[in-house]
Short mmCIF file of C-alpha atoms and ligand atoms in Angstrom, two decimals:
data_model
loop_
_atom_site.label_atom_id
_atom_site.label_comp_id
_atom_site.label_asym_id
_atom_site.label_seq_id
_atom_site.Cartn_x
_atom_site.Cartn_y
_atom_site.Cartn_z
CA MET A 12 125.15 85.29 104.92
CA ASN A 13 122.26 86.80 106.81
CA ARG A 14 119.16 84.75 107.09
CA ASP A 15 115.88 86.54 106.45
CA ARG A 16 114.28 88.07 109.52
CA LYS A 17 110.65 87.08 109.78
CA ILE A 18 108.16 89.87 110.39
CA TYR A 19 104.56 88.95 111.16
CA ILE A 20 101.85 91.58 110.80
CA ALA A 21 98.53 90.85 112.50
CA ASP A 22 95.81 93.39 111.74
CA ASP A 23 92.22 92.86 110.66
CA SER A 24 92.39 95.81 108.25
CA THR A 25 93.72 94.89 104.81
CA VAL A 26 94.38 98.57 104.17
CA THR A 27 96.49 98.89 107.33
CA ARG A 28 98.46 95.74 106.51
CA MET A 29 99.18 97.06 103.00
CA PHE A 30 100.18 100.43 104.47
CA ILE A 31 102.66 98.81 106.87
CA ILE A 32 104.02 96.46 104.20
CA ASN A 33 104.64 99.35 101.83
CA ILE A 34 106.64 101.17 104.50
CA ILE A 35 108.88 98.26 105.50
CA LYS A 36 109.08 96.12 102.36
CA ASN A 37 112.39 97.59 101.20
CA ILE A 38 114.28 96.68 104.37
CA GLU A 39 116.93 94.14 103.42
CA ASN A 40 116.71 90.48 104.37
CA ILE A 41 113.19 90.39 105.69
CA LYS A 42 110.28 88.13 105.00
CA ILE A 43 106.82 89.51 105.77
CA SER A 44 103.76 87.41 106.57
CA GLU A 45 100.34 88.89 107.24
CA PHE A 46 97.42 87.68 109.34
CA ALA A 47 93.87 88.97 109.79
CA ASN A 48 93.36 88.11 113.46
CA GLY A 49 95.00 86.83 116.62
CA GLU A 50 94.07 83.22 116.12
CA GLU A 51 95.67 83.09 112.67
CA VAL A 52 98.93 84.63 113.84
CA LEU A 53 99.12 82.37 116.91
CA LEU A 54 98.87 79.30 114.69
CA ALA A 55 101.79 80.58 112.64
CA ILE A 56 103.80 81.49 115.77
CA GLU A 57 103.31 78.03 117.26
CA ASN A 58 104.84 76.71 114.05
CA GLU A 59 107.62 79.26 113.72
CA THR A 60 108.34 82.28 115.95
CA PRO A 61 109.00 85.60 114.17
CA ASP A 62 111.84 88.07 114.74
CA LEU A 63 109.22 90.78 115.11
CA LEU A 64 105.45 90.81 115.50
CA ILE A 65 103.51 93.95 114.61
CA LEU A 66 100.29 93.36 116.50
CA ASP A 67 97.02 95.25 116.23
CA SER A 68 94.97 95.67 119.37
CA VAL A 69 91.38 95.53 118.11
CA MET A 70 90.71 92.48 115.93
CA PRO A 71 87.83 90.02 115.62
CA VAL A 72 88.10 86.34 116.66
CA MET A 73 91.06 87.04 118.96
CA ASP A 74 92.31 90.51 119.86
CA GLY A 75 95.86 91.69 120.52
CA LEU A 76 95.70 91.46 124.32
CA ASN A 77 94.58 87.85 124.13
CA VAL A 78 97.46 87.08 121.80
CA LEU A 79 99.84 88.61 124.39
CA ARG A 80 98.26 86.53 127.17
CA ARG A 81 98.64 83.35 125.14
CA LEU A 82 102.27 84.13 124.28
CA LYS A 83 102.97 84.62 127.96
CA GLU A 84 101.35 81.26 128.78
CA LEU A 85 103.47 79.64 126.09
CA ASN A 86 106.54 81.43 127.45
CA LEU A 87 107.40 82.73 123.98
CA ASN A 88 109.57 85.83 123.80
CA PHE A 89 110.32 87.95 120.76
CA PRO A 90 110.00 91.66 119.97
CA ILE A 91 106.44 92.94 119.61
CA LEU A 92 105.22 96.32 118.37
CA PHE A 93 101.75 96.76 119.76
CA CYS A 94 99.45 99.05 117.75
CA THR A 95 96.74 100.93 119.59
CA ALA A 96 94.73 104.09 119.09
CA ASP A 97 95.79 106.91 121.40
CA ILE A 98 92.59 106.72 123.37
CA GLN A 99 93.04 103.06 124.35
CA ILE A 100 94.88 103.89 127.57
CA THR A 101 93.67 100.87 129.55
CA THR A 102 94.59 98.58 126.67
CA LYS A 103 98.10 100.04 126.72
CA GLU A 104 98.34 99.56 130.49
CA LYS A 105 97.25 95.95 130.18
CA ALA A 106 99.78 95.36 127.40
CA MET A 107 102.52 96.84 129.59
CA GLN A 108 101.54 94.48 132.40
CA LEU A 109 102.02 91.69 129.87
CA GLY A 110 105.55 92.90 129.23
CA ILE A 111 105.06 95.07 126.14
CA ASN A 112 107.12 98.23 125.97
CA GLU A 113 107.02 99.13 122.29
CA PHE A 114 103.88 100.83 121.07
CA ILE A 115 102.74 102.33 117.80
CA ASN A 116 99.95 104.83 117.97
CA LYS A 117 97.18 104.53 115.44
CA PRO A 118 96.83 106.16 113.00
CA ILE A 119 100.29 104.83 112.21
CA GLN A 120 102.89 107.37 111.09
CA LYS A 121 105.28 106.19 108.44
CA GLU A 122 108.58 107.51 109.89
CA ILE A 123 107.77 106.29 113.40
CA ILE A 124 106.99 102.70 112.47
CA LEU A 125 109.95 102.49 110.09
CA ASP A 126 112.33 103.77 112.82
CA LYS A 127 110.97 101.31 115.35
CA VAL A 128 111.14 98.34 113.03
CA LEU A 129 114.70 99.19 111.97
CA SER A 130 115.91 99.64 115.54
CA ILE A 131 114.33 96.38 116.69
CA LEU A 132 115.88 94.46 113.79
CA LYS A 133 119.28 96.03 114.51
CA SER A 134 119.31 94.93 118.16
MG1 LIG X 226 91.91 96.43 114.14
#
């Protein structure tokens, strides 16, 4: 029997979190948890690492890049989909330097995020 794959969504926008959840909620054997900023999701990760983290870039309290830096310090490795607006080129470059190679452009497009989530969970 497959265990549930844990998907964490960290985004300060309730609307965006709901949007993402509605797109992926029907994938089989997943368990979704949502967080409003980087600090909240890091606390959860230190307790239990996810199978996938969908991480917003711009958030209060602790932003996405600082989450990536902390994960690197902690030597924690799991798939991350990093969400940035198209114009945030330097943010993307910094994320790549921190080892991120999967990006979702904001505004998020339904088919694109669903494809990416499915392919990450398959691998
Ligand atoms: Mg945001």
